[in-house]
């Protein structure tokens, strides 16, 4: 088996959305290539299941990292891509979307406007 790239595992971060099979983290690094993070269009409307999943992921990000920059690590690229460029942005000039070491940060004003429920102490899922 090929040597896996180094990847920070965010201990204590929720593994996914309870009862859905939707993951928030990956178990191991991809030995072939790192899935790039890219801004994906979001079609979820407030109140929809998809909106709730995005809100739950942002809630986990906020309550785990707050307003501080964080390493991509084992966070799921698909989940990040749905928030990337809006609620989550690059925290460094030389951002590499294909690096597990890429630094990100929550764009708090945009995130609060899009998902105010994510900043509550508890989020009903």
Short mmCIF file of N, CA, C and O in Angstrom, two decimals, residues 26-119:
data_model
loop_
_atom_site.label_atom_id
_atom_site.label_comp_id
_atom_site.label_asym_id
_atom_site.label_seq_id
_atom_site.Cartn_x
_atom_site.Cartn_y
_atom_site.Cartn_z
N UNK A 26 -13.05 12.55 7.08
CA UNK A 26 -12.64 11.33 6.40
C UNK A 26 -11.74 10.54 7.34
O UNK A 26 -11.13 11.12 8.24
N UNK A 27 -11.67 9.24 7.15
CA UNK A 27 -10.91 8.38 8.06
C UNK A 27 -9.42 8.42 7.79
O UNK A 27 -8.61 8.39 8.69
N UNK A 28 -9.07 8.44 6.50
CA UNK A 28 -7.65 8.39 6.15
C UNK A 28 -7.39 9.22 4.90
O UNK A 28 -8.29 9.47 4.11
N UNK A 29 -6.15 9.61 4.77
CA UNK A 29 -5.74 10.40 3.60
C UNK A 29 -5.85 9.55 2.34
O UNK A 29 -5.68 8.33 2.37
N UNK A 30 -6.12 10.19 1.23
CA UNK A 30 -6.19 9.51 -0.05
C UNK A 30 -4.76 9.32 -0.58
O UNK A 30 -4.05 10.30 -0.77
N UNK A 31 -4.33 8.09 -0.82
CA UNK A 31 -2.95 7.88 -1.25
C UNK A 31 -2.68 8.33 -2.68
O UNK A 31 -1.54 8.57 -3.06
N UNK A 32 -3.72 8.48 -3.50
CA UNK A 32 -3.53 8.85 -4.90
C UNK A 32 -3.48 10.37 -5.09
O UNK A 32 -2.62 10.88 -5.78
N UNK A 33 -4.44 11.07 -4.52
CA UNK A 33 -4.44 12.52 -4.63
C UNK A 33 -5.42 13.09 -3.61
O UNK A 33 -6.39 12.45 -3.23
N UNK A 34 -5.15 14.31 -3.20
CA UNK A 34 -6.02 15.00 -2.24
C UNK A 34 -7.17 15.61 -3.03
O UNK A 34 -6.95 16.29 -4.02
N UNK A 35 -8.39 15.37 -2.60
CA UNK A 35 -9.55 15.97 -3.25
C UNK A 35 -9.49 17.48 -3.05
O UNK A 35 -9.41 17.95 -1.92
N UNK A 36 -9.52 18.25 -4.15
CA UNK A 36 -9.40 19.70 -4.01
C UNK A 36 -10.66 20.32 -3.40
O UNK A 36 -11.77 19.82 -3.59
N UNK A 37 -10.46 21.40 -2.68
CA UNK A 37 -11.58 22.19 -2.17
C UNK A 37 -11.87 23.26 -3.23
O UNK A 37 -10.96 23.95 -3.68
N UNK A 38 -13.12 23.37 -3.64
CA UNK A 38 -13.51 24.39 -4.61
C UNK A 38 -14.93 24.82 -4.28
O UNK A 38 -15.73 24.03 -3.78
N UNK A 39 -15.22 26.07 -4.54
CA UNK A 39 -16.56 26.58 -4.26
C UNK A 39 -17.58 25.86 -5.13
O UNK A 39 -17.47 25.87 -6.36
N UNK A 40 -18.53 25.20 -4.50
CA UNK A 40 -19.61 24.53 -5.22
C UNK A 40 -20.90 25.31 -5.02
O UNK A 40 -21.14 25.86 -3.94
N UNK A 41 -21.74 25.36 -6.04
CA UNK A 41 -23.02 26.05 -5.86
C UNK A 41 -23.88 25.32 -4.83
O UNK A 41 -23.88 24.09 -4.77
N UNK A 42 -24.55 26.10 -4.03
CA UNK A 42 -25.40 25.53 -2.99
C UNK A 42 -26.84 25.83 -3.36
O UNK A 42 -27.21 26.98 -3.54
N UNK A 43 -27.65 24.78 -3.47
CA UNK A 43 -29.04 24.94 -3.88
C UNK A 43 -30.01 24.80 -2.71
O UNK A 43 -31.20 24.97 -2.88
N UNK A 44 -29.48 24.49 -1.55
CA UNK A 44 -30.33 24.23 -0.39
C UNK A 44 -31.03 25.50 0.07
O UNK A 44 -30.43 26.56 0.20
N UNK A 45 -32.32 25.39 0.29
CA UNK A 45 -33.10 26.51 0.82
C UNK A 45 -33.24 26.34 2.32
O UNK A 45 -33.23 25.22 2.83
N UNK A 46 -33.40 27.46 2.99
CA UNK A 46 -33.60 27.43 4.45
C UNK A 46 -34.75 26.48 4.77
O UNK A 46 -35.79 26.50 4.12
N UNK A 47 -34.53 25.64 5.76
CA UNK A 47 -35.55 24.69 6.18
C UNK A 47 -35.43 23.32 5.51
O UNK A 47 -36.03 22.37 5.96
N UNK A 48 -34.65 23.23 4.44
CA UNK A 48 -34.49 21.94 3.76
C UNK A 48 -33.49 21.07 4.51
O UNK A 48 -32.70 21.57 5.32
N UNK A 49 -33.49 19.78 4.21
CA UNK A 49 -32.55 18.85 4.84
C UNK A 49 -31.11 19.26 4.52
O UNK A 49 -30.25 19.23 5.39
N UNK A 50 -30.87 19.64 3.28
CA UNK A 50 -29.52 20.04 2.86
C UNK A 50 -29.04 21.26 3.63
O UNK A 50 -27.88 21.35 4.02
N UNK A 51 -29.93 22.22 3.85
CA UNK A 51 -29.58 23.42 4.61
C UNK A 51 -29.22 23.03 6.05
O UNK A 51 -28.25 23.55 6.60
N UNK A 52 -29.97 22.11 6.62
CA UNK A 52 -29.71 21.67 7.98
C UNK A 52 -28.34 20.98 8.09
O UNK A 52 -27.61 21.20 9.05
N UNK A 53 -27.98 20.20 7.08
CA UNK A 53 -26.67 19.53 7.09
C UNK A 53 -25.56 20.58 7.02
O UNK A 53 -24.59 20.51 7.77
N UNK A 54 -25.70 21.56 6.13
CA UNK A 54 -24.71 22.63 6.02
C UNK A 54 -24.62 23.41 7.33
O UNK A 54 -23.53 23.74 7.80
N UNK A 55 -25.76 23.69 7.93
CA UNK A 55 -25.80 24.42 9.21
C UNK A 55 -25.13 23.60 10.31
O UNK A 55 -24.38 24.15 11.14
N UNK A 56 -25.37 22.30 10.33
CA UNK A 56 -24.76 21.43 11.35
C UNK A 56 -23.24 21.37 11.18
O UNK A 56 -22.50 21.40 12.16
N UNK A 57 -22.77 21.30 9.94
CA UNK A 57 -21.33 21.27 9.70
C UNK A 57 -20.70 22.59 10.13
O UNK A 57 -19.67 22.60 10.82
N UNK A 58 -21.32 23.71 9.77
CA UNK A 58 -20.80 25.01 10.17
C UNK A 58 -20.85 25.16 11.70
O UNK A 58 -19.93 25.71 12.31
N UNK A 59 -21.90 24.65 12.32
CA UNK A 59 -22.02 24.66 13.78
C UNK A 59 -20.83 23.92 14.41
O UNK A 59 -20.20 24.41 15.35
N UNK A 60 -20.50 22.75 13.85
CA UNK A 60 -19.36 21.98 14.35
C UNK A 60 -18.06 22.75 14.15
O UNK A 60 -17.21 22.79 15.05
N UNK A 61 -17.89 23.37 12.97
CA UNK A 61 -16.68 24.16 12.71
C UNK A 61 -16.55 25.30 13.72
O UNK A 61 -15.49 25.52 14.31
N UNK A 62 -17.64 26.04 13.92
CA UNK A 62 -17.61 27.20 14.81
C UNK A 62 -17.31 26.78 16.24
O UNK A 62 -16.50 27.40 16.92
N UNK A 63 -17.95 25.73 16.71
CA UNK A 63 -17.78 25.32 18.10
C UNK A 63 -16.47 24.56 18.33
O UNK A 63 -16.07 24.40 19.49
N UNK A 64 -15.83 24.15 17.27
CA UNK A 64 -14.53 23.48 17.40
C UNK A 64 -13.37 24.46 17.22
O UNK A 64 -12.38 24.39 17.95
N UNK A 65 -13.50 25.39 16.24
CA UNK A 65 -12.40 26.29 15.90
C UNK A 65 -12.67 27.76 16.22
O UNK A 65 -11.73 28.54 16.31
N UNK A 66 -13.94 28.16 16.33
CA UNK A 66 -14.26 29.56 16.56
C UNK A 66 -13.81 30.44 15.42
O UNK A 66 -13.88 30.04 14.25
N UNK A 67 -13.30 31.62 15.76
CA UNK A 67 -12.88 32.56 14.72
C UNK A 67 -11.41 32.40 14.34
O UNK A 67 -10.86 33.22 13.60
N UNK A 68 -10.78 31.34 14.81
CA UNK A 68 -9.36 31.10 14.54
C UNK A 68 -9.14 30.29 13.26
O UNK A 68 -9.97 29.43 12.93
N UNK A 69 -8.05 30.53 12.55
CA UNK A 69 -7.73 29.71 11.38
C UNK A 69 -7.55 28.25 11.79
O UNK A 69 -7.11 27.96 12.90
N UNK A 70 -7.89 27.35 10.87
CA UNK A 70 -7.76 25.93 11.15
C UNK A 70 -7.26 25.20 9.91
O UNK A 70 -7.46 25.64 8.79
N UNK A 71 -6.59 24.10 10.17
CA UNK A 71 -6.05 23.27 9.09
C UNK A 71 -7.16 22.39 8.53
O UNK A 71 -7.99 21.86 9.27
N UNK A 72 -7.15 22.22 7.21
CA UNK A 72 -8.15 21.37 6.57
C UNK A 72 -8.13 19.97 7.15
O UNK A 72 -9.17 19.42 7.52
N UNK A 73 -6.97 19.37 7.24
CA UNK A 73 -6.84 18.05 7.85
C UNK A 73 -7.83 17.03 7.29
O UNK A 73 -7.98 16.90 6.08
N UNK A 74 -8.53 16.34 8.19
CA UNK A 74 -9.44 15.28 7.78
C UNK A 74 -10.88 15.75 7.57
O UNK A 74 -11.78 14.93 7.48
N UNK A 75 -11.08 17.07 7.46
CA UNK A 75 -12.43 17.57 7.18
C UNK A 75 -12.83 17.20 5.75
O UNK A 75 -12.02 17.29 4.83
N UNK A 76 -14.06 16.80 5.56
CA UNK A 76 -14.54 16.32 4.27
C UNK A 76 -14.53 17.43 3.22
O UNK A 76 -15.11 18.51 3.43
N UNK A 77 -13.89 17.18 2.08
CA UNK A 77 -13.77 18.18 1.01
C UNK A 77 -15.12 18.58 0.44
O UNK A 77 -15.35 19.76 0.14
N UNK A 78 -16.04 17.65 0.29
CA UNK A 78 -17.36 17.98 -0.27
C UNK A 78 -18.12 18.92 0.65
O UNK A 78 -18.73 19.90 0.20
N UNK A 79 -18.10 18.64 1.95
CA UNK A 79 -18.78 19.52 2.92
C UNK A 79 -18.15 20.90 2.91
O UNK A 79 -18.83 21.92 2.93
N UNK A 80 -16.80 20.96 2.92
CA UNK A 80 -16.11 22.25 2.90
C UNK A 80 -16.41 23.00 1.62
O UNK A 80 -16.60 24.23 1.64
N UNK A 81 -16.47 22.30 0.49
CA UNK A 81 -16.69 22.96 -0.80
C UNK A 81 -18.05 23.63 -0.89
O UNK A 81 -18.21 24.62 -1.61
N UNK A 82 -19.03 23.11 -0.17
CA UNK A 82 -20.35 23.74 -0.18
C UNK A 82 -20.37 25.06 0.60
O UNK A 82 -21.27 25.88 0.42
N UNK A 83 -19.39 25.27 1.46
CA UNK A 83 -19.27 26.51 2.23
C UNK A 83 -18.13 27.40 1.73
O UNK A 83 -18.10 28.60 2.02
N UNK A 84 -17.20 26.81 0.96
CA UNK A 84 -15.97 27.50 0.57
C UNK A 84 -16.25 28.71 -0.33
O UNK A 84 -17.08 28.65 -1.23
N UNK A 85 -15.53 29.78 -0.06
CA UNK A 85 -15.67 31.00 -0.84
C UNK A 85 -16.76 31.91 -0.32
O UNK A 85 -16.91 33.04 -0.78
N UNK A 86 -17.52 31.42 0.65
CA UNK A 86 -18.59 32.21 1.27
C UNK A 86 -18.39 32.18 2.79
O UNK A 86 -17.79 33.08 3.34
N UNK A 87 -18.91 31.14 3.43
CA UNK A 87 -18.84 31.04 4.89
C UNK A 87 -17.46 30.59 5.39
O UNK A 87 -17.09 30.89 6.51
N UNK A 88 -16.74 29.86 4.58
CA UNK A 88 -15.38 29.42 4.90
C UNK A 88 -14.47 29.89 3.78
O UNK A 88 -14.77 29.68 2.60
N UNK A 89 -13.38 30.54 4.15
CA UNK A 89 -12.46 31.10 3.16
C UNK A 89 -11.03 30.70 3.48
O UNK A 89 -10.72 30.25 4.59
N UNK A 90 -10.15 30.89 2.49
CA UNK A 90 -8.73 30.63 2.69
C UNK A 90 -8.19 31.59 3.74
O UNK A 90 -8.54 32.76 3.77
N UNK A 91 -7.30 31.08 4.60
CA UNK A 91 -6.72 31.90 5.66
C UNK A 91 -5.28 32.27 5.34
O UNK A 91 -4.58 32.80 6.19
N UNK A 92 -4.85 32.00 4.11
CA UNK A 92 -3.47 32.28 3.73
C UNK A 92 -3.42 32.70 2.26
O UNK A 92 -4.27 32.30 1.47
N UNK A 93 -2.42 33.49 1.91
CA UNK A 93 -2.26 33.99 0.55
C UNK A 93 -1.98 32.86 -0.44
O UNK A 93 -2.52 32.83 -1.53
N UNK A 94 -1.11 31.95 -0.06
CA UNK A 94 -0.71 30.87 -0.97
C UNK A 94 -1.52 29.60 -0.71
O UNK A 94 -0.98 28.51 -0.61
N UNK A 95 -2.82 29.75 -0.64
CA UNK A 95 -3.73 28.65 -0.35
C UNK A 95 -3.63 27.57 -1.43
O UNK A 95 -3.69 27.85 -2.62
N UNK A 96 -3.44 26.34 -1.00
CA UNK A 96 -3.39 25.20 -1.92
C UNK A 96 -4.64 24.36 -1.69
O UNK A 96 -4.76 23.68 -0.67
N UNK A 97 -5.59 24.38 -2.63
CA UNK A 97 -6.84 23.64 -2.43
C UNK A 97 -6.67 22.13 -2.41
O UNK A 97 -7.60 21.41 -2.07
N UNK A 98 -5.47 21.62 -2.77
CA UNK A 98 -5.21 20.19 -2.76
C UNK A 98 -4.24 19.79 -1.66
O UNK A 98 -3.50 18.83 -1.81
N UNK A 99 -4.26 20.52 -0.56
CA UNK A 99 -3.37 20.21 0.55
C UNK A 99 -4.17 19.96 1.82
O UNK A 99 -5.07 20.74 2.16
N UNK A 100 -3.82 18.89 2.52
CA UNK A 100 -4.44 18.64 3.82
C UNK A 100 -3.98 19.67 4.84
O UNK A 100 -4.59 19.82 5.89
N UNK A 101 -2.89 20.37 4.53
CA UNK A 101 -2.35 21.39 5.45
C UNK A 101 -2.88 22.79 5.16
O UNK A 101 -2.51 23.74 5.85
N UNK A 102 -3.73 22.94 4.16
CA UNK A 102 -4.30 24.25 3.82
C UNK A 102 -5.02 24.85 5.03
O UNK A 102 -5.71 24.14 5.76
N UNK A 103 -4.83 26.14 5.21
CA UNK A 103 -5.45 26.83 6.35
C UNK A 103 -6.72 27.54 5.90
O UNK A 103 -6.73 28.24 4.87
N UNK A 104 -7.76 27.38 6.68
CA UNK A 104 -9.08 27.96 6.41
C UNK A 104 -9.51 28.76 7.62
O UNK A 104 -8.97 28.61 8.72
N UNK A 105 -10.53 29.59 7.43
CA UNK A 105 -11.11 30.35 8.53
C UNK A 105 -12.58 30.62 8.20
O UNK A 105 -12.96 30.72 7.02
N UNK A 106 -13.39 30.71 9.23
CA UNK A 106 -14.81 31.03 9.03
C UNK A 106 -14.94 32.52 8.79
O UNK A 106 -14.41 33.33 9.54
N UNK A 107 -15.63 32.88 7.71
CA UNK A 107 -15.97 34.27 7.41
C UNK A 107 -17.21 34.58 8.25
O UNK A 107 -18.34 34.38 7.80
N UNK A 108 -16.98 35.03 9.46
CA UNK A 108 -18.06 35.12 10.44
C UNK A 108 -19.25 35.97 10.00
O UNK A 108 -20.39 35.53 10.16
N UNK A 109 -19.06 37.18 9.45
CA UNK A 109 -20.24 37.95 9.06
C UNK A 109 -21.10 37.24 8.01
O UNK A 109 -22.34 37.23 8.12
N UNK A 110 -20.48 36.64 7.03
CA UNK A 110 -21.23 35.93 5.99
C UNK A 110 -21.89 34.68 6.57
O UNK A 110 -23.05 34.39 6.30
N UNK A 111 -21.15 33.94 7.40
CA UNK A 111 -21.67 32.72 8.00
C UNK A 111 -22.86 33.03 8.91
O UNK A 111 -23.86 32.30 8.89
N UNK A 112 -22.77 34.09 9.69
CA UNK A 112 -23.89 34.45 10.58
C UNK A 112 -25.13 34.86 9.78
O UNK A 112 -26.25 34.57 10.19
N UNK A 113 -24.92 35.50 8.64
CA UNK A 113 -26.06 35.89 7.80
C UNK A 113 -26.70 34.67 7.13
O UNK A 113 -27.92 34.59 7.02
N UNK A 114 -25.87 33.72 6.69
CA UNK A 114 -26.38 32.54 5.98
C UNK A 114 -26.95 31.47 6.92
O UNK A 114 -27.95 30.83 6.58
N UNK A 115 -26.29 31.28 8.05
CA UNK A 115 -26.66 30.20 8.98
C UNK A 115 -26.64 30.71 10.42
O UNK A 115 -25.81 30.26 11.23
N UNK A 116 -27.54 31.60 10.79
CA UNK A 116 -27.51 32.12 12.16
C UNK A 116 -27.67 31.03 13.22
O UNK A 116 -27.11 31.13 14.31
N UNK A 117 -28.37 29.96 12.88
CA UNK A 117 -28.58 28.87 13.83
C UNK A 117 -27.28 28.14 14.19
O UNK A 117 -27.19 27.51 15.24
N UNK A 118 -26.28 28.24 13.33
CA UNK A 118 -25.01 27.56 13.58
C UNK A 118 -24.23 28.16 14.74
O UNK A 118 -23.32 27.53 15.26
N UNK A 119 -24.59 29.36 15.14
CA UNK A 119 -23.85 30.05 16.19
C UNK A 119 -24.53 29.94 17.55
O UNK A 119 -24.02 30.45 18.54
#
